[in-house]
C-alpha cells in the first residue's frame, strides 16, 4: 500500500505535457493587408481542440497564422510547424470579388477556404508525424485526409466551398497548370474533394458537383469511391485514434 501511495504521488507530480496542437496568431503588419480574420482563428482553435481529443500525436505541432510575403501555406517537418500565411486570404478575397461573388458572401466563403487550407496542411503534418504511408501523389492523398477529417468533425460544408473555389480558380482567364506540378489542376482537385463529399452524403453535396458541370455518371461513381477510400484511411489511422474518437 505504501509503495502504491509513493507511485501515485510520483504520477501526480509529473508535469502536464500540455496540448499537442497549439494555435498562434500574429496580425499582419503590411498596410492594406487584411489577412486571416482573428475571429476565424478563434473558430479554428475549437476545431483544433476537437482534433487533439481524437488523435494521439507524438510531438507538439504549432499552427502559426502570420504574414510572410508569399501567398502560400506550408508544413515544416524540422520545426513541427504549420504556417498559414495571411497572403492567401487576401488573394482569395480578390478571386471572389473578380468572380462576382456577392460581397455579403465573401467572408463566409473565405472562412471555408481557409479552413480547408488548414486541414490540407494538417494532412501533411499527419503524414510526417505519424509516418503514414501515402499511396498515389502526396498532394492528392493529403486532400483526401483533409476532406475526411472535415466530414468527421462536421465541417464538410467548408470543404464543399473549398472544392468549388479550386474549380473557380481553374476557370480564370490566365489560369495555367504545369503537367509536373505536385498538385492536381484546380478542376481536378475540386472534383476529387466534391466527389468524396458526395460519396459521404449524396443529398447534401450533389449541387457542388452539378455546379462544376460534372456529368451524372461520374457523380454516381463517387459513392463507391468514397467507401473504398474511407476503408483504406480507417486502417491507416486506427492505431492513432483515441478512445474518444
PDB file of C-alpha atoms in Angstrom:
ATOM      1  CA  UNK A   1       0.000   0.000   0.000  1.00  0.00           C
ATOM      2  CA  UNK A   2       2.834   2.370   0.935  1.00  0.00           C
ATOM      3  CA  UNK A   3       4.571   1.623  -2.377  1.00  0.00           C
ATOM      4  CA  UNK A   4       1.377   2.308  -4.308  1.00  0.00           C
ATOM      5  CA  UNK A   5       0.989   5.608  -2.475  1.00  0.00           C
ATOM      6  CA  UNK A   6       4.523   6.622  -3.452  1.00  0.00           C
ATOM      7  CA  UNK A   7       3.871   5.697  -7.078  1.00  0.00           C
ATOM      8  CA  UNK A   8       0.599   7.632  -7.072  1.00  0.00           C
ATOM      9  CA  UNK A   9       2.327  10.742  -5.687  1.00  0.00           C
ATOM     10  CA  UNK A  10       5.055  10.420  -8.309  1.00  0.00           C
ATOM     11  CA  UNK A  11       2.454  10.195 -11.076  1.00  0.00           C
ATOM     12  CA  UNK A  12       0.636  13.221  -9.709  1.00  0.00           C
ATOM     13  CA  UNK A  13       3.840  15.227  -9.656  1.00  0.00           C
ATOM     14  CA  UNK A  14       4.624  14.565 -13.313  1.00  0.00           C
ATOM     15  CA  UNK A  15       4.420  17.843 -15.285  1.00  0.00           C
ATOM     16  CA  UNK A  16       1.441  18.252 -17.589  1.00  0.00           C
ATOM     17  CA  UNK A  17       2.844  17.844 -21.136  1.00  0.00           C
ATOM     18  CA  UNK A  18       0.368  20.441 -22.378  1.00  0.00           C
ATOM     19  CA  UNK A  19      -1.540  20.426 -25.663  1.00  0.00           C
ATOM     20  CA  UNK A  20      -0.018  18.804 -28.725  1.00  0.00           C
ATOM     21  CA  UNK A  21      -1.737  21.217 -31.127  1.00  0.00           C
ATOM     22  CA  UNK A  22      -1.130  24.914 -30.444  1.00  0.00           C
ATOM     23  CA  UNK A  23      -2.545  27.840 -32.446  1.00  0.00           C
ATOM     24  CA  UNK A  24      -0.591  31.108 -32.616  1.00  0.00           C
ATOM     25  CA  UNK A  25      -1.717  34.293 -34.373  1.00  0.00           C
ATOM     26  CA  UNK A  26       0.290  37.372 -35.375  1.00  0.00           C
ATOM     27  CA  UNK A  27      -1.729  40.155 -37.088  1.00  0.00           C
ATOM     28  CA  UNK A  28      -0.485  41.362 -40.496  1.00  0.00           C
ATOM     29  CA  UNK A  29       1.687  44.479 -40.425  1.00  0.00           C
ATOM     30  CA  UNK A  30       1.709  45.458 -44.100  1.00  0.00           C
ATOM     31  CA  UNK A  31      -0.515  48.435 -44.851  1.00  0.00           C
ATOM     32  CA  UNK A  32      -3.677  47.443 -46.668  1.00  0.00           C
ATOM     33  CA  UNK A  33      -3.357  43.750 -45.878  1.00  0.00           C
ATOM     34  CA  UNK A  34      -6.348  42.196 -44.117  1.00  0.00           C
ATOM     35  CA  UNK A  35      -5.068  38.636 -43.901  1.00  0.00           C
ATOM     36  CA  UNK A  36      -6.732  35.916 -41.855  1.00  0.00           C
ATOM     37  CA  UNK A  37      -9.554  37.325 -39.698  1.00  0.00           C
ATOM     38  CA  UNK A  38      -8.888  36.932 -35.970  1.00  0.00           C
ATOM     39  CA  UNK A  39     -12.407  35.568 -35.450  1.00  0.00           C
ATOM     40  CA  UNK A  40     -11.651  32.779 -37.922  1.00  0.00           C
ATOM     41  CA  UNK A  41      -8.561  31.850 -35.906  1.00  0.00           C
ATOM     42  CA  UNK A  42     -10.733  31.709 -32.773  1.00  0.00           C
ATOM     43  CA  UNK A  43     -13.069  29.251 -34.505  1.00  0.00           C
ATOM     44  CA  UNK A  44     -10.116  27.204 -35.689  1.00  0.00           C
ATOM     45  CA  UNK A  45      -8.933  26.818 -32.097  1.00  0.00           C
ATOM     46  CA  UNK A  46     -12.180  24.982 -31.370  1.00  0.00           C
ATOM     47  CA  UNK A  47     -11.671  22.605 -34.309  1.00  0.00           C
ATOM     48  CA  UNK A  48      -8.033  22.066 -33.340  1.00  0.00           C
ATOM     49  CA  UNK A  49      -9.160  21.143 -29.816  1.00  0.00           C
ATOM     50  CA  UNK A  50     -11.578  18.599 -31.302  1.00  0.00           C
ATOM     51  CA  UNK A  51      -8.762  17.141 -33.412  1.00  0.00           C
ATOM     52  CA  UNK A  52      -6.499  16.823 -30.395  1.00  0.00           C
ATOM     53  CA  UNK A  53      -9.163  14.919 -28.472  1.00  0.00           C
ATOM     54  CA  UNK A  54      -9.352  12.324 -31.251  1.00  0.00           C
ATOM     55  CA  UNK A  55      -5.698  11.813 -32.206  1.00  0.00           C
ATOM     56  CA  UNK A  56      -2.581  10.647 -30.399  1.00  0.00           C
ATOM     57  CA  UNK A  57       0.288  12.754 -31.708  1.00  0.00           C
ATOM     58  CA  UNK A  58       3.930  12.087 -30.795  1.00  0.00           C
ATOM     59  CA  UNK A  59       5.061  15.720 -30.973  1.00  0.00           C
ATOM     60  CA  UNK A  60       3.742  19.192 -30.356  1.00  0.00           C
ATOM     61  CA  UNK A  61       2.635  20.831 -33.618  1.00  0.00           C
ATOM     62  CA  UNK A  62       2.275  24.611 -33.808  1.00  0.00           C
ATOM     63  CA  UNK A  63      -0.240  26.192 -36.199  1.00  0.00           C
ATOM     64  CA  UNK A  64       1.095  29.663 -36.926  1.00  0.00           C
ATOM     65  CA  UNK A  65      -1.022  32.347 -38.611  1.00  0.00           C
ATOM     66  CA  UNK A  66       1.354  35.070 -39.767  1.00  0.00           C
ATOM     67  CA  UNK A  67       2.499  37.380 -42.547  1.00  0.00           C
ATOM     68  CA  UNK A  68       5.362  36.172 -44.734  1.00  0.00           C
ATOM     69  CA  UNK A  69       5.324  37.903 -48.115  1.00  0.00           C
ATOM     70  CA  UNK A  70       4.248  34.836 -50.114  1.00  0.00           C
ATOM     71  CA  UNK A  71       0.709  33.617 -50.825  1.00  0.00           C
ATOM     72  CA  UNK A  72       1.071  30.047 -49.620  1.00  0.00           C
ATOM     73  CA  UNK A  73       0.839  27.688 -46.658  1.00  0.00           C
ATOM     74  CA  UNK A  74       3.344  25.043 -45.558  1.00  0.00           C
ATOM     75  CA  UNK A  75       4.079  22.339 -43.020  1.00  0.00           C
ATOM     76  CA  UNK A  76       7.701  22.304 -41.827  1.00  0.00           C
ATOM     77  CA  UNK A  77       8.808  18.885 -40.505  1.00  0.00           C
ATOM     78  CA  UNK A  78      12.006  20.223 -38.926  1.00  0.00           C
ATOM     79  CA  UNK A  79      10.091  22.525 -36.575  1.00  0.00           C
ATOM     80  CA  UNK A  80       6.757  20.676 -36.450  1.00  0.00           C
ATOM     81  CA  UNK A  81       5.073  23.883 -37.601  1.00  0.00           C
ATOM     82  CA  UNK A  82       2.142  24.589 -39.904  1.00  0.00           C
ATOM     83  CA  UNK A  83       2.396  28.080 -41.425  1.00  0.00           C
ATOM     84  CA  UNK A  84      -0.939  29.526 -42.526  1.00  0.00           C
ATOM     85  CA  UNK A  85       0.117  32.797 -44.063  1.00  0.00           C
ATOM     86  CA  UNK A  86      -2.045  35.903 -44.330  1.00  0.00           C
ATOM     87  CA  UNK A  87      -1.320  36.491 -48.014  1.00  0.00           C
ATOM     88  CA  UNK A  88      -3.510  33.640 -49.386  1.00  0.00           C
ATOM     89  CA  UNK A  89      -6.527  35.096 -47.591  1.00  0.00           C
ATOM     90  CA  UNK A  90      -6.160  38.389 -49.445  1.00  0.00           C
ATOM     91  CA  UNK A  91      -5.518  36.578 -52.728  1.00  0.00           C
ATOM     92  CA  UNK A  92      -8.695  34.513 -52.303  1.00  0.00           C
ATOM     93  CA  UNK A  93     -10.706  37.646 -51.445  1.00  0.00           C
ATOM     94  CA  UNK A  94      -9.636  39.172 -54.755  1.00  0.00           C
ATOM     95  CA  UNK A  95     -10.593  35.990 -56.609  1.00  0.00           C
ATOM     96  CA  UNK A  96     -14.093  36.008 -55.133  1.00  0.00           C
ATOM     97  CA  UNK A  97     -14.505  39.695 -55.958  1.00  0.00           C
ATOM     98  CA  UNK A  98     -13.392  39.227 -59.581  1.00  0.00           C
ATOM     99  CA  UNK A  99     -15.693  36.227 -59.932  1.00  0.00           C
ATOM    100  CA  UNK A 100     -18.755  38.207 -58.935  1.00  0.00           C
ATOM    101  CA  UNK A 101     -19.347  36.621 -55.545  1.00  0.00           C
ATOM    102  CA  UNK A 102     -21.749  38.900 -53.623  1.00  0.00           C
ATOM    103  CA  UNK A 103     -19.900  40.991 -51.063  1.00  0.00           C
ATOM    104  CA  UNK A 104     -22.097  39.676 -48.240  1.00  0.00           C
ATOM    105  CA  UNK A 105     -20.979  36.095 -49.011  1.00  0.00           C
ATOM    106  CA  UNK A 106     -17.247  36.659 -49.362  1.00  0.00           C
ATOM    107  CA  UNK A 107     -16.364  36.388 -45.664  1.00  0.00           C
ATOM    108  CA  UNK A 108     -18.189  33.064 -45.274  1.00  0.00           C
ATOM    109  CA  UNK A 109     -16.613  31.600 -48.402  1.00  0.00           C
ATOM    110  CA  UNK A 110     -13.202  32.838 -47.324  1.00  0.00           C
ATOM    111  CA  UNK A 111     -13.577  31.266 -43.892  1.00  0.00           C
ATOM    112  CA  UNK A 112     -14.434  27.928 -45.500  1.00  0.00           C
ATOM    113  CA  UNK A 113     -11.479  28.108 -47.903  1.00  0.00           C
ATOM    114  CA  UNK A 114      -9.091  28.917 -45.056  1.00  0.00           C
ATOM    115  CA  UNK A 115     -10.487  26.047 -43.006  1.00  0.00           C
ATOM    116  CA  UNK A 116      -9.666  23.639 -45.818  1.00  0.00           C
ATOM    117  CA  UNK A 117      -6.190  25.153 -46.148  1.00  0.00           C
ATOM    118  CA  UNK A 118      -5.500  24.266 -42.528  1.00  0.00           C
ATOM    119  CA  UNK A 119      -6.785  20.714 -42.865  1.00  0.00           C
ATOM    120  CA  UNK A 120      -4.721  20.209 -46.023  1.00  0.00           C
ATOM    121  CA  UNK A 121      -1.526  21.276 -44.262  1.00  0.00           C
ATOM    122  CA  UNK A 122      -2.541  19.231 -41.232  1.00  0.00           C
ATOM    123  CA  UNK A 123      -2.695  16.262 -43.597  1.00  0.00           C
ATOM    124  CA  UNK A 124       0.944  16.876 -44.480  1.00  0.00           C
ATOM    125  CA  UNK A 125       1.734  17.081 -40.771  1.00  0.00           C
ATOM    126  CA  UNK A 126      -0.003  13.761 -40.070  1.00  0.00           C
ATOM    127  CA  UNK A 127       1.904  12.135 -42.929  1.00  0.00           C
ATOM    128  CA  UNK A 128       5.182  13.152 -41.315  1.00  0.00           C
ATOM    129  CA  UNK A 129       4.335  12.964 -37.607  1.00  0.00           C
ATOM    130  CA  UNK A 130       2.635   9.559 -37.788  1.00  0.00           C
ATOM    131  CA  UNK A 131       4.819   8.247 -40.638  1.00  0.00           C
ATOM    132  CA  UNK A 132       1.703   7.419 -42.604  1.00  0.00           C
ATOM    133  CA  UNK A 133       2.268   5.638 -45.901  1.00  0.00           C
ATOM    134  CA  UNK A 134       0.616   7.535 -48.743  1.00  0.00           C
ATOM    135  CA  UNK A 135      -0.395   5.807 -51.947  1.00  0.00           C
ATOM    136  CA  UNK A 136      -0.514   7.884 -55.090  1.00  0.00           C
ATOM    137  CA  UNK A 137       0.566  11.511 -55.200  1.00  0.00           C
ATOM    138  CA  UNK A 138       1.130  13.089 -51.803  1.00  0.00           C
ATOM    139  CA  UNK A 139      -0.966  16.166 -52.527  1.00  0.00           C
ATOM    140  CA  UNK A 140      -3.939  14.091 -53.679  1.00  0.00           C
ATOM    141  CA  UNK A 141      -3.699  11.905 -50.576  1.00  0.00           C
ATOM    142  CA  UNK A 142      -3.493  14.953 -48.326  1.00  0.00           C
ATOM    143  CA  UNK A 143      -6.651  16.400 -49.911  1.00  0.00           C
ATOM    144  CA  UNK A 144      -8.323  13.082 -49.056  1.00  0.00           C
ATOM    145  CA  UNK A 145      -7.132  13.306 -45.442  1.00  0.00           C
ATOM    146  CA  UNK A 146      -8.334  16.900 -45.166  1.00  0.00           C
ATOM    147  CA  UNK A 147     -11.771  16.134 -46.594  1.00  0.00           C
ATOM    148  CA  UNK A 148     -12.319  13.035 -44.452  1.00  0.00           C
ATOM    149  CA  UNK A 149     -11.389  14.822 -41.222  1.00  0.00           C
ATOM    150  CA  UNK A 150     -13.622  17.756 -42.111  1.00  0.00           C
ATOM    151  CA  UNK A 151     -16.534  15.378 -42.706  1.00  0.00           C
ATOM    152  CA  UNK A 152     -15.725  13.644 -39.416  1.00  0.00           C
ATOM    153  CA  UNK A 153     -15.706  16.928 -37.459  1.00  0.00           C
ATOM    154  CA  UNK A 154     -18.899  18.242 -39.052  1.00  0.00           C
ATOM    155  CA  UNK A 155     -17.383  20.937 -41.273  1.00  0.00           C
ATOM    156  CA  UNK A 156     -17.907  19.250 -44.626  1.00  0.00           C
ATOM    157  CA  UNK A 157     -19.706  22.354 -45.896  1.00  0.00           C
ATOM    158  CA  UNK A 158     -16.407  24.228 -45.646  1.00  0.00           C
ATOM    159  CA  UNK A 159     -14.760  21.534 -47.778  1.00  0.00           C
ATOM    160  CA  UNK A 160     -17.575  21.987 -50.298  1.00  0.00           C
ATOM    161  CA  UNK A 161     -16.761  25.675 -50.646  1.00  0.00           C
ATOM    162  CA  UNK A 162     -13.061  24.856 -50.987  1.00  0.00           C
ATOM    163  CA  UNK A 163     -13.873  22.361 -53.735  1.00  0.00           C
ATOM    164  CA  UNK A 164     -15.795  24.956 -55.708  1.00  0.00           C
ATOM    165  CA  UNK A 165     -13.055  27.508 -55.033  1.00  0.00           C
ATOM    166  CA  UNK A 166     -10.493  25.241 -56.716  1.00  0.00           C
ATOM    167  CA  UNK A 167     -12.869  24.822 -59.654  1.00  0.00           C
ATOM    168  CA  UNK A 168     -13.448  28.582 -59.819  1.00  0.00           C
ATOM    169  CA  UNK A 169      -9.709  29.286 -59.805  1.00  0.00           C
ATOM    170  CA  UNK A 170      -9.263  26.996 -62.800  1.00  0.00           C
ATOM    171  CA  UNK A 171     -11.846  28.970 -64.772  1.00  0.00           C
ATOM    172  CA  UNK A 172      -9.908  32.247 -64.556  1.00  0.00           C
ATOM    173  CA  UNK A 173      -8.704  33.596 -67.949  1.00  0.00           C
ATOM    174  CA  UNK A 174      -4.985  33.475 -67.097  1.00  0.00           C
ATOM    175  CA  UNK A 175      -5.060  30.138 -65.241  1.00  0.00           C
ATOM    176  CA  UNK A 176      -2.332  27.666 -66.196  1.00  0.00           C
ATOM    177  CA  UNK A 177      -1.293  24.327 -64.746  1.00  0.00           C
ATOM    178  CA  UNK A 178       2.050  22.636 -65.402  1.00  0.00           C
ATOM    179  CA  UNK A 179       1.942  18.886 -66.014  1.00  0.00           C
ATOM    180  CA  UNK A 180       4.749  18.397 -63.468  1.00  0.00           C
ATOM    181  CA  UNK A 181       3.050  20.361 -60.668  1.00  0.00           C
ATOM    182  CA  UNK A 182       2.869  18.282 -57.484  1.00  0.00           C
ATOM    183  CA  UNK A 183      -0.774  19.329 -57.157  1.00  0.00           C
ATOM    184  CA  UNK A 184      -3.557  18.268 -59.483  1.00  0.00           C
ATOM    185  CA  UNK A 185      -5.191  21.032 -61.510  1.00  0.00           C
ATOM    186  CA  UNK A 186      -7.783  23.233 -59.859  1.00  0.00           C
ATOM    187  CA  UNK A 187     -10.579  21.423 -61.705  1.00  0.00           C
ATOM    188  CA  UNK A 188      -9.257  18.009 -60.710  1.00  0.00           C
ATOM    189  CA  UNK A 189      -8.838  18.979 -57.058  1.00  0.00           C
ATOM    190  CA  UNK A 190     -12.305  20.498 -56.960  1.00  0.00           C
ATOM    191  CA  UNK A 191     -13.846  17.364 -58.431  1.00  0.00           C
ATOM    192  CA  UNK A 192     -11.929  14.986 -56.145  1.00  0.00           C
ATOM    193  CA  UNK A 193     -12.947  16.860 -52.986  1.00  0.00           C
ATOM    194  CA  UNK A 194     -16.538  17.252 -54.154  1.00  0.00           C
ATOM    195  CA  UNK A 195     -16.674  13.580 -55.134  1.00  0.00           C
ATOM    196  CA  UNK A 196     -15.649  12.459 -51.660  1.00  0.00           C
ATOM    197  CA  UNK A 197     -18.230  14.762 -50.081  1.00  0.00           C
ATOM    198  CA  UNK A 198     -20.931  13.413 -52.384  1.00  0.00           C
ATOM    199  CA  UNK A 199     -19.988   9.845 -51.526  1.00  0.00           C
ATOM    200  CA  UNK A 200     -20.371  10.637 -47.820  1.00  0.00           C
ATOM    201  CA  UNK A 201     -23.727  12.428 -48.192  1.00  0.00           C
ATOM    202  CA  UNK A 202     -25.249  12.482 -51.708  1.00  0.00           C
ATOM    203  CA  UNK A 203     -28.302  14.523 -50.727  1.00  0.00           C
ATOM    204  CA  UNK A 204     -26.254  17.269 -49.111  1.00  0.00           C
ATOM    205  CA  UNK A 205     -23.432  17.592 -51.633  1.00  0.00           C
ATOM    206  CA  UNK A 206     -24.870  16.852 -55.072  1.00  0.00           C
ATOM    207  CA  UNK A 207     -25.188  20.517 -56.038  1.00  0.00           C
ATOM    208  CA  UNK A 208     -21.491  21.359 -55.812  1.00  0.00           C
ATOM    209  CA  UNK A 209     -20.628  18.758 -58.470  1.00  0.00           C
ATOM    210  CA  UNK A 210     -23.545  19.869 -60.619  1.00  0.00           C
ATOM    211  CA  UNK A 211     -22.305  23.483 -60.416  1.00  0.00           C
ATOM    212  CA  UNK A 212     -18.936  22.258 -61.695  1.00  0.00           C
ATOM    213  CA  UNK A 213     -20.653  20.670 -64.682  1.00  0.00           C
ATOM    214  CA  UNK A 214     -19.631  17.090 -63.764  1.00  0.00           C
ATOM    215  CA  UNK A 215     -21.583  14.527 -65.863  1.00  0.00           C
ATOM    216  CA  UNK A 216     -24.059  12.377 -63.918  1.00  0.00           C
ATOM    217  CA  UNK A 217     -22.226   9.018 -64.446  1.00  0.00           C
ATOM    218  CA  UNK A 218     -19.069  10.477 -62.892  1.00  0.00           C
ATOM    219  CA  UNK A 219     -21.053  11.822 -59.954  1.00  0.00           C
ATOM    220  CA  UNK A 220     -22.720   8.471 -59.249  1.00  0.00           C
ATOM    221  CA  UNK A 221     -19.452   6.546 -59.095  1.00  0.00           C
ATOM    222  CA  UNK A 222     -18.369   8.770 -56.191  1.00  0.00           C
ATOM    223  CA  UNK A 223     -20.392   6.597 -53.785  1.00  0.00           C
ATOM    224  CA  UNK A 224     -18.193   3.568 -54.459  1.00  0.00           C
ATOM    225  CA  UNK A 225     -15.005   5.647 -54.496  1.00  0.00           C
ATOM    226  CA  UNK A 226     -15.829   7.085 -51.079  1.00  0.00           C
ATOM    227  CA  UNK A 227     -16.358   3.684 -49.471  1.00  0.00           C
ATOM    228  CA  UNK A 228     -13.038   2.436 -50.853  1.00  0.00           C
ATOM    229  CA  UNK A 229     -11.073   5.468 -49.681  1.00  0.00           C
ATOM    230  CA  UNK A 230     -12.708   5.630 -46.268  1.00  0.00           C
ATOM    231  CA  UNK A 231     -11.931   1.962 -45.641  1.00  0.00           C
ATOM    232  CA  UNK A 232      -8.255   2.448 -46.528  1.00  0.00           C
ATOM    233  CA  UNK A 233      -7.818   5.550 -44.354  1.00  0.00           C
ATOM    234  CA  UNK A 234      -9.556   3.873 -41.401  1.00  0.00           C
ATOM    235  CA  UNK A 235      -6.919   1.152 -41.470  1.00  0.00           C
ATOM    236  CA  UNK A 236      -4.063   3.682 -41.559  1.00  0.00           C
ATOM    237  CA  UNK A 237      -5.429   5.929 -38.808  1.00  0.00           C
ATOM    238  CA  UNK A 238      -6.734   3.249 -36.439  1.00  0.00           C
ATOM    239  CA  UNK A 239      -3.514   2.962 -34.345  1.00  0.00           C
ATOM    240  CA  UNK A 240      -3.516   6.710 -33.676  1.00  0.00           C
ATOM    241  CA  UNK A 241      -7.141   7.316 -32.732  1.00  0.00           C
ATOM    242  CA  UNK A 242      -8.021   7.913 -29.074  1.00  0.00           C
ATOM    243  CA  UNK A 243     -10.790   6.124 -27.202  1.00  0.00           C
ATOM    244  CA  UNK A 244     -12.871   9.300 -27.638  1.00  0.00           C
ATOM    245  CA  UNK A 245     -12.757   9.030 -31.430  1.00  0.00           C
TER     246      UNK A 245
END
